[in-house]
């Protein structure tokens, strides 16, 4: 059955108007009317000041935290309310949060060019060819996964200190030759565009409202995170508890990550499985459960170093530490196999259609996987890896300990 929605209806009581640094001069007649006719206008102090000549109703500056204003907006349902936002409210803007309490049929959004669009036009870059990310309220290390020679990145800065911090990070990772451009207050009277090499970045007095553009250039020592699963073991800090590269690649294939899914990594160790899961797509989520304090901290350092700062680490022992965690789409059991109740707790929490994968190297752990295979079905696989290494003056094959892997889908 096809559903048709009217775009002009009295039910659209909540307008979201994008406003740029040029203020009311940059608004269309329609956008101006929405601001002027609103009984309540909500926005940041800067936005309210920009739109002040048009505002006739009450004003509500965003509180901290932002969501405290949502009930105040919702209680005006059916009466004209206008929310002011930067550029395109539904591109890293407040539109996403507003849509959690107001339906699309209630919202009328009038966007302006986003900061990304403005920055791309200033740089003469095709927007579809760049990585457009935000560092506002996010870890700076989110840049790392996008760094490879020839890449172009547009990043929304958190504040005026972000560009200098990012330039230092680029230099530390071997990308000091990258050209960094700071685009401040685009579209306003204070617009300024300045460029410098990352390893010679001395720009200061940068406005809080800025976009950081990077033309990535790196030498032979640049730390590049490849796109393939099974990253080199040397990229991970480890105390020896690390799923090795070849086994890790097979394990990622068995987990079969899909965009937006959540992984539980039980027995996080160095964090390699959870980190590579997160690197598969920007929408991936992962929770690592690790009892050892030092290993938990080490896994988080690895996550930051490899551009997966969204890893959530829960310190504790499974299965107790699994209580109250959001239901996973996939589970990897890399440690704690012999702890009573871990398998059953993970299986019971797993969503229908979810995948569970466990690796074992000892006979005791392997016996548990054989039992799981008998009870739950799935696949049982033996992974054996040999590497060429020196044997005196000759070269021969040295076998690593075989890994038994069990995979099952909850149906």
Coordinates of C-alpha atoms in Angstrom, one line a residue:
X1 CA 0.0 0.0 0.0
X2 CA 1.5 3.3 -1.1
X3 CA 1.4 6.2 1.4
X4 CA 1.5 9.9 0.2
X5 CA 2.6 12.6 2.5
X6 CA 1.7 16.3 2.1
X7 CA 4.7 18.6 2.4
X8 CA 2.6 21.7 3.3
X9 CA 0.2 20.9 6.2
X10 CA -0.9 22.6 9.4
X11 CA 0.4 19.5 11.2
X12 CA 3.9 20.7 10.6
X13 CA 4.1 22.9 13.6
X14 CA 7.8 22.5 14.2
X15 CA 10.1 24.3 11.7
X16 CA 13.9 23.8 11.7
X17 CA 15.6 26.7 9.9
X18 CA 19.2 26.6 8.9
X19 CA 21.0 29.9 9.3
X20 CA 24.5 30.9 8.2
X21 CA 27.0 33.5 9.3
X22 CA 25.3 36.0 7.0
X23 CA 22.3 35.9 9.3
X24 CA 18.8 36.9 8.1
X25 CA 20.2 38.2 4.8
X26 CA 20.9 34.7 3.7
X27 CA 17.4 33.4 4.5
X28 CA 14.7 32.8 2.0
X29 CA 11.3 34.6 2.4
X30 CA 9.8 31.3 3.5
X31 CA 12.4 30.8 6.2
X32 CA 12.0 34.4 7.4
X33 CA 8.3 33.9 7.7
X34 CA 8.8 30.7 9.8
X35 CA 11.0 32.6 12.2
X36 CA 8.8 35.6 12.5
X37 CA 5.5 33.6 13.0
X38 CA 6.9 31.3 15.6
X39 CA 5.6 31.6 19.2
X40 CA 8.8 30.1 20.4
X41 CA 12.3 30.3 18.7
X42 CA 14.9 27.9 20.0
X43 CA 18.6 28.0 19.2
X44 CA 22.2 28.6 20.4
X45 CA 23.0 32.1 21.6
X46 CA 24.8 32.9 18.3
X47 CA 21.9 31.7 16.2
X48 CA 19.3 33.7 18.2
X49 CA 21.5 36.8 17.8
X50 CA 21.8 36.3 14.1
X51 CA 18.0 36.0 13.7
X52 CA 17.1 38.7 16.3
X53 CA 15.7 41.1 13.7
X54 CA 13.0 38.6 12.8
X55 CA 12.0 37.1 16.1
X56 CA 8.6 38.1 17.5
X57 CA 7.9 35.3 19.9
X58 CA 9.6 33.9 23.0
X59 CA 13.2 32.7 22.8
X60 CA 14.8 29.6 24.4
X61 CA 18.6 29.3 24.3
X62 CA 19.8 25.7 24.2
X63 CA 20.4 24.5 27.8
X64 CA 23.1 22.1 28.8
X65 CA 22.5 19.3 28.2
X66 CA 20.7 20.0 25.0
X67 CA 18.0 17.4 25.4
X68 CA 16.6 19.2 28.5
X69 CA 14.9 21.5 26.0
X70 CA 13.1 18.7 24.1
X71 CA 10.2 18.4 26.6
X72 CA 9.7 22.2 26.5
X73 CA 9.5 22.0 22.7
X74 CA 7.2 19.0 22.6
X75 CA 4.7 20.5 25.0
X76 CA 4.1 23.2 22.3
X77 CA 3.0 20.5 19.9
X78 CA 0.5 22.0 17.4
X79 CA 1.6 25.6 17.9
X80 CA 4.3 27.3 15.8
X81 CA 7.8 26.6 17.1
X82 CA 11.0 27.3 15.2
X83 CA 14.4 25.8 15.9
X84 CA 17.5 27.6 14.5
X85 CA 20.5 25.5 13.5
X86 CA 23.7 25.8 11.5
X87 CA 23.6 25.1 7.8
X88 CA 21.9 21.8 7.1
X89 CA 20.2 20.6 10.4
X90 CA 20.1 17.0 9.2
X91 CA 23.9 16.8 8.4
X92 CA 25.7 16.4 11.7
X93 CA 23.1 18.8 13.1
X94 CA 20.3 19.0 15.7
X95 CA 17.8 17.6 13.3
X96 CA 18.6 14.0 14.2
X97 CA 17.9 14.6 17.9
X98 CA 14.6 16.5 17.2
X99 CA 13.4 13.6 15.1
X100 CA 13.4 11.4 18.2
X101 CA 10.4 13.2 19.6
X102 CA 8.7 14.7 16.5
X103 CA 7.7 12.8 13.4
X104 CA 8.6 13.7 9.9
X105 CA 5.0 14.8 9.4
X106 CA 5.4 17.4 12.1
X107 CA 8.6 18.9 10.9
X108 CA 9.3 21.4 8.2
X109 CA 13.0 21.8 7.6
X110 CA 14.5 24.7 5.5
X111 CA 18.2 24.0 5.3
X112 CA 21.1 26.2 4.2
X113 CA 24.3 25.0 2.6
X114 CA 26.1 22.8 5.2
X115 CA 29.6 23.7 6.5
X116 CA 30.8 20.8 4.4
X117 CA 29.3 22.3 1.2
X118 CA 30.7 25.7 1.9
X119 CA 34.2 24.3 2.7
X120 CA 34.1 22.1 -0.4
X121 CA 33.3 25.1 -2.6
X122 CA 36.1 27.2 -1.0
X123 CA 38.6 24.4 -1.6
X124 CA 37.2 23.5 -5.1
X125 CA 36.8 19.9 -4.0
X126 CA 34.1 17.6 -5.2
X127 CA 32.2 16.8 -2.0
X128 CA 31.5 13.2 -3.0
X129 CA 35.3 12.6 -3.2
X130 CA 36.1 13.7 0.4
X131 CA 35.7 12.2 3.8
X132 CA 33.3 14.5 5.7
X133 CA 33.6 13.9 9.4
X134 CA 32.9 15.7 12.6
X135 CA 35.3 16.1 15.5
X136 CA 32.8 18.1 17.5
X137 CA 32.3 16.3 20.7
X138 CA 34.2 13.3 19.3
X139 CA 37.7 12.0 19.9
X140 CA 40.4 13.5 17.7
X141 CA 41.6 10.0 16.8
X142 CA 38.6 9.5 14.6
X143 CA 40.8 11.1 11.9
X144 CA 43.2 8.1 11.9
X145 CA 41.2 5.7 9.8
X146 CA 40.9 8.3 7.0
X147 CA 44.6 9.0 6.7
X148 CA 46.2 7.7 3.5
X149 CA 48.3 9.5 0.9
X150 CA 46.1 11.5 -1.5
X151 CA 43.0 11.5 0.7
X152 CA 41.0 14.7 1.3
X153 CA 39.3 15.3 4.6
X154 CA 36.8 17.9 5.8
X155 CA 36.4 17.9 9.5
X156 CA 34.0 20.0 11.7
X157 CA 36.2 21.2 14.5
X158 CA 35.2 21.1 18.2
X159 CA 36.7 24.6 18.9
X160 CA 39.5 26.8 17.9
X161 CA 42.1 24.5 19.3
X162 CA 41.2 21.5 17.1
X163 CA 43.2 22.4 14.0
X164 CA 46.5 22.7 16.0
X165 CA 45.8 19.4 17.8
X166 CA 45.0 17.7 14.6
X167 CA 48.2 19.0 12.9
X168 CA 50.2 17.5 15.8
X169 CA 48.5 14.2 15.4
X170 CA 49.2 14.2 11.7
X171 CA 52.8 14.9 12.3
X172 CA 53.2 12.2 14.9
X173 CA 51.7 9.7 12.5
X174 CA 54.1 10.5 9.7
X175 CA 51.8 12.8 7.7
X176 CA 53.6 16.0 8.5
X177 CA 53.7 17.0 4.8
X178 CA 49.9 17.2 4.7
X179 CA 48.5 20.6 3.8
X180 CA 46.0 21.8 6.4
X181 CA 43.5 24.6 5.7
X182 CA 41.4 26.2 8.3
X183 CA 38.1 27.8 7.1
X184 CA 36.7 30.1 9.7
X185 CA 33.2 31.7 9.9
X186 CA 32.3 30.9 6.3
X187 CA 29.7 33.2 4.8
X188 CA 30.2 35.9 7.5
X189 CA 32.1 39.1 7.8
X190 CA 34.8 37.3 9.7
X191 CA 35.5 34.6 7.1
X192 CA 39.1 33.6 6.9
X193 CA 40.9 30.8 5.0
X194 CA 44.5 29.9 6.1
X195 CA 46.8 27.1 5.1
X196 CA 50.0 25.5 6.5
X197 CA 51.8 22.2 6.5
X198 CA 50.9 20.0 9.4
X199 CA 54.6 19.9 10.6
X200 CA 54.8 23.7 10.4
X201 CA 51.4 24.6 11.7
X202 CA 51.6 27.9 13.7
X203 CA 48.2 29.4 13.0
X204 CA 46.6 30.8 16.1
X205 CA 43.6 32.9 17.2
X206 CA 41.4 30.5 15.3
X207 CA 37.6 31.1 15.7
X208 CA 35.6 28.4 17.4
X209 CA 33.4 28.0 14.4
X210 CA 35.7 26.4 11.8
X211 CA 36.2 23.5 9.4
X212 CA 39.6 21.8 9.1
X213 CA 40.5 20.6 5.6
X214 CA 43.4 18.2 5.1
X215 CA 45.1 17.2 1.9
X216 CA 46.9 14.1 3.2
X217 CA 50.5 13.5 2.3
X218 CA 52.7 11.0 4.0
X219 CA 56.2 9.5 3.7
X220 CA 57.4 6.0 4.0
X221 CA 57.1 6.1 7.8
X222 CA 53.4 7.1 7.8
X223 CA 51.2 5.0 9.9
X224 CA 48.5 3.8 7.5
X225 CA 45.6 1.6 8.6
X226 CA 44.8 -0.7 5.6
X227 CA 41.2 -1.4 4.5
X228 CA 41.7 -5.2 4.7
X229 CA 40.8 -7.3 7.8
X230 CA 43.8 -9.0 9.4
X231 CA 45.9 -5.9 10.2
X232 CA 49.6 -6.5 10.8
X233 CA 50.3 -7.7 14.4
X234 CA 52.9 -5.0 14.8
X235 CA 50.1 -2.3 14.7
X236 CA 48.8 -3.6 18.1
X237 CA 50.4 -3.1 21.5
X238 CA 50.2 -6.5 23.2
X239 CA 51.3 -8.6 26.1
X240 CA 51.1 -11.6 23.9
X241 CA 47.3 -12.0 24.3
X242 CA 46.5 -11.1 20.7
X243 CA 44.5 -12.9 18.0
X244 CA 47.1 -13.3 15.3
X245 CA 46.6 -11.7 11.9
X246 CA 45.6 -14.7 9.8
X247 CA 43.2 -16.0 12.5
X248 CA 41.8 -12.6 13.0
X249 CA 41.0 -12.3 9.3
X250 CA 39.2 -15.6 9.4
X251 CA 37.4 -14.6 12.6
X252 CA 36.1 -11.3 11.1
X253 CA 34.8 -13.2 8.1
X254 CA 33.0 -15.6 10.4
X255 CA 31.5 -12.7 12.4
X256 CA 30.2 -11.3 9.1
X257 CA 29.8 -7.6 10.2
X258 CA 27.0 -5.6 8.8
X259 CA 26.6 -1.8 9.0
X260 CA 25.2 -0.6 12.3
X261 CA 25.6 -3.8 14.2
X262 CA 26.9 -4.3 17.8
X263 CA 29.6 -6.7 18.8
X264 CA 30.4 -8.1 22.2
X265 CA 34.1 -9.1 22.4
X266 CA 34.3 -11.2 25.6
X267 CA 37.9 -11.5 26.8
X268 CA 39.0 -8.4 25.0
X269 CA 42.7 -8.9 25.4
X270 CA 44.5 -6.4 23.1
X271 CA 41.2 -5.5 21.5
X272 CA 42.1 -6.5 18.0
X273 CA 38.8 -8.2 17.0
X274 CA 36.6 -5.4 18.3
X275 CA 38.8 -2.8 16.7
X276 CA 38.8 -4.4 13.3
X277 CA 35.0 -4.8 13.6
X278 CA 34.7 -1.1 14.2
X279 CA 36.9 -0.3 11.3
X280 CA 34.7 -2.1 8.8
X281 CA 32.1 0.8 8.7
X282 CA 31.6 4.1 10.6
X283 CA 28.3 2.9 12.0
X284 CA 29.7 -0.2 13.7
X285 CA 29.6 -0.5 17.5
X286 CA 31.6 -2.7 19.8
X287 CA 31.7 -3.4 23.6
X288 CA 34.8 -5.2 24.9
X289 CA 34.5 -7.1 28.2
X290 CA 37.9 -7.5 29.9
X291 CA 38.6 -8.4 33.6
X292 CA 42.3 -7.4 33.6
X293 CA 42.8 -3.6 34.2
X294 CA 46.1 -3.4 32.3
X295 CA 44.6 -5.2 29.3
X296 CA 41.5 -3.1 29.3
X297 CA 43.6 0.1 29.2
X298 CA 45.9 -1.4 26.5
X299 CA 42.9 -2.3 24.3
X300 CA 41.7 1.3 24.5
X301 CA 45.1 2.6 23.6
X302 CA 45.1 0.4 20.5
X303 CA 41.6 1.6 19.6
X304 CA 42.7 5.2 19.7
X305 CA 45.9 4.5 17.8
X306 CA 44.0 2.7 15.0
X307 CA 41.1 5.2 14.6
X308 CA 38.4 3.3 16.5
X309 CA 37.8 5.6 19.5
X310 CA 34.2 4.5 19.8
X311 CA 35.2 1.2 21.4
X312 CA 33.4 0.8 24.7
X313 CA 35.4 -1.1 27.3
X314 CA 33.6 -2.8 30.2
X315 CA 36.0 -3.9 32.9
X316 CA 34.7 -7.1 34.6
X317 CA 34.4 -10.8 34.4
X318 CA 31.9 -12.6 32.2
X319 CA 29.1 -13.6 32.6
X320 CA 28.4 -11.1 35.4
X321 CA 29.8 -8.2 33.4
X322 CA 27.3 -8.9 30.6
X323 CA 24.3 -8.0 32.6
X324 CA 22.4 -4.9 31.4
X325 CA 24.5 -4.5 28.2
X326 CA 22.5 -3.9 25.0
X327 CA 21.7 -7.0 23.1
X328 CA 24.5 -7.9 20.6
X329 CA 24.2 -8.7 16.9
X330 CA 27.4 -10.7 17.1
X331 CA 29.5 -12.2 19.9
X332 CA 33.2 -13.1 19.9
X333 CA 34.5 -15.2 22.8
X334 CA 38.2 -14.9 22.8
X335 CA 38.7 -15.4 26.5
X336 CA 36.9 -16.9 29.4
X337 CA 35.8 -20.0 27.5
X338 CA 36.2 -22.1 30.6
X339 CA 34.3 -19.8 32.9
X340 CA 30.9 -21.3 33.8
X341 CA 27.9 -19.6 32.2
X342 CA 29.7 -17.5 29.6
X343 CA 28.4 -19.4 26.6
X344 CA 24.8 -19.6 27.8
X345 CA 24.7 -15.9 28.8
X346 CA 26.1 -14.8 25.4
X347 CA 23.8 -17.1 23.5
X348 CA 20.7 -16.0 25.5
X349 CA 21.6 -12.3 24.9
X350 CA 22.3 -12.7 21.2
X351 CA 19.6 -11.3 18.9
X352 CA 17.8 -13.7 16.5
X353 CA 19.9 -14.0 13.4
X354 CA 23.0 -13.0 15.4
X355 CA 26.3 -14.8 15.0
X356 CA 28.5 -16.2 17.8
X357 CA 32.2 -17.1 17.1
X358 CA 34.6 -18.6 19.6
X359 CA 38.3 -19.6 19.2
X360 CA 40.2 -22.1 21.3
X361 CA 43.8 -23.2 21.4
X362 CA 43.8 -25.6 24.4
X363 CA 42.3 -29.0 24.6
X364 CA 40.1 -27.9 27.5
X365 CA 38.7 -25.0 25.5
X366 CA 38.4 -27.1 22.4
X367 CA 36.3 -29.6 24.3
X368 CA 33.8 -26.9 25.2
X369 CA 33.5 -25.9 21.5
X370 CA 32.9 -29.4 20.5
X371 CA 30.1 -29.6 23.1
X372 CA 28.7 -26.3 21.9
X373 CA 28.7 -27.6 18.3
X374 CA 26.8 -30.7 19.4
X375 CA 24.2 -28.7 21.3
X376 CA 23.8 -25.7 19.1
X377 CA 24.9 -26.8 15.7
X378 CA 26.8 -24.4 13.5
X379 CA 30.3 -24.9 12.1
X380 CA 33.5 -26.3 13.6
X381 CA 36.7 -25.3 11.8
X382 CA 40.4 -26.1 12.5
X383 CA 42.8 -23.3 11.5
X384 CA 46.5 -24.2 11.1
X385 CA 49.1 -21.6 10.1
X386 CA 52.8 -22.2 9.4
X387 CA 55.4 -19.5 8.7
X388 CA 58.8 -19.8 7.1
X389 CA 61.6 -19.1 9.6
X390 CA 65.3 -19.6 9.9
X391 CA 66.5 -23.1 10.9
X392 CA 70.2 -22.5 11.4
X393 CA 71.6 -21.6 8.0
X394 CA 68.4 -22.9 6.3
X395 CA 64.8 -21.9 6.2
X396 CA 61.9 -24.2 7.2
X397 CA 58.3 -24.1 8.2
X398 CA 57.4 -23.4 11.8
X399 CA 53.8 -24.3 12.8
X400 CA 51.8 -22.1 15.1
X401 CA 49.4 -23.7 17.6
X402 CA 46.3 -24.7 15.7
X403 CA 43.1 -22.8 16.5
X404 CA 39.6 -24.5 16.7
X405 CA 36.8 -22.1 15.8
X406 CA 33.1 -22.6 16.4
X407 CA 30.6 -20.4 14.6
X408 CA 26.8 -20.6 14.9
X409 CA 23.8 -18.4 13.9
X410 CA 20.9 -18.0 16.4
X411 CA 17.7 -18.9 14.6

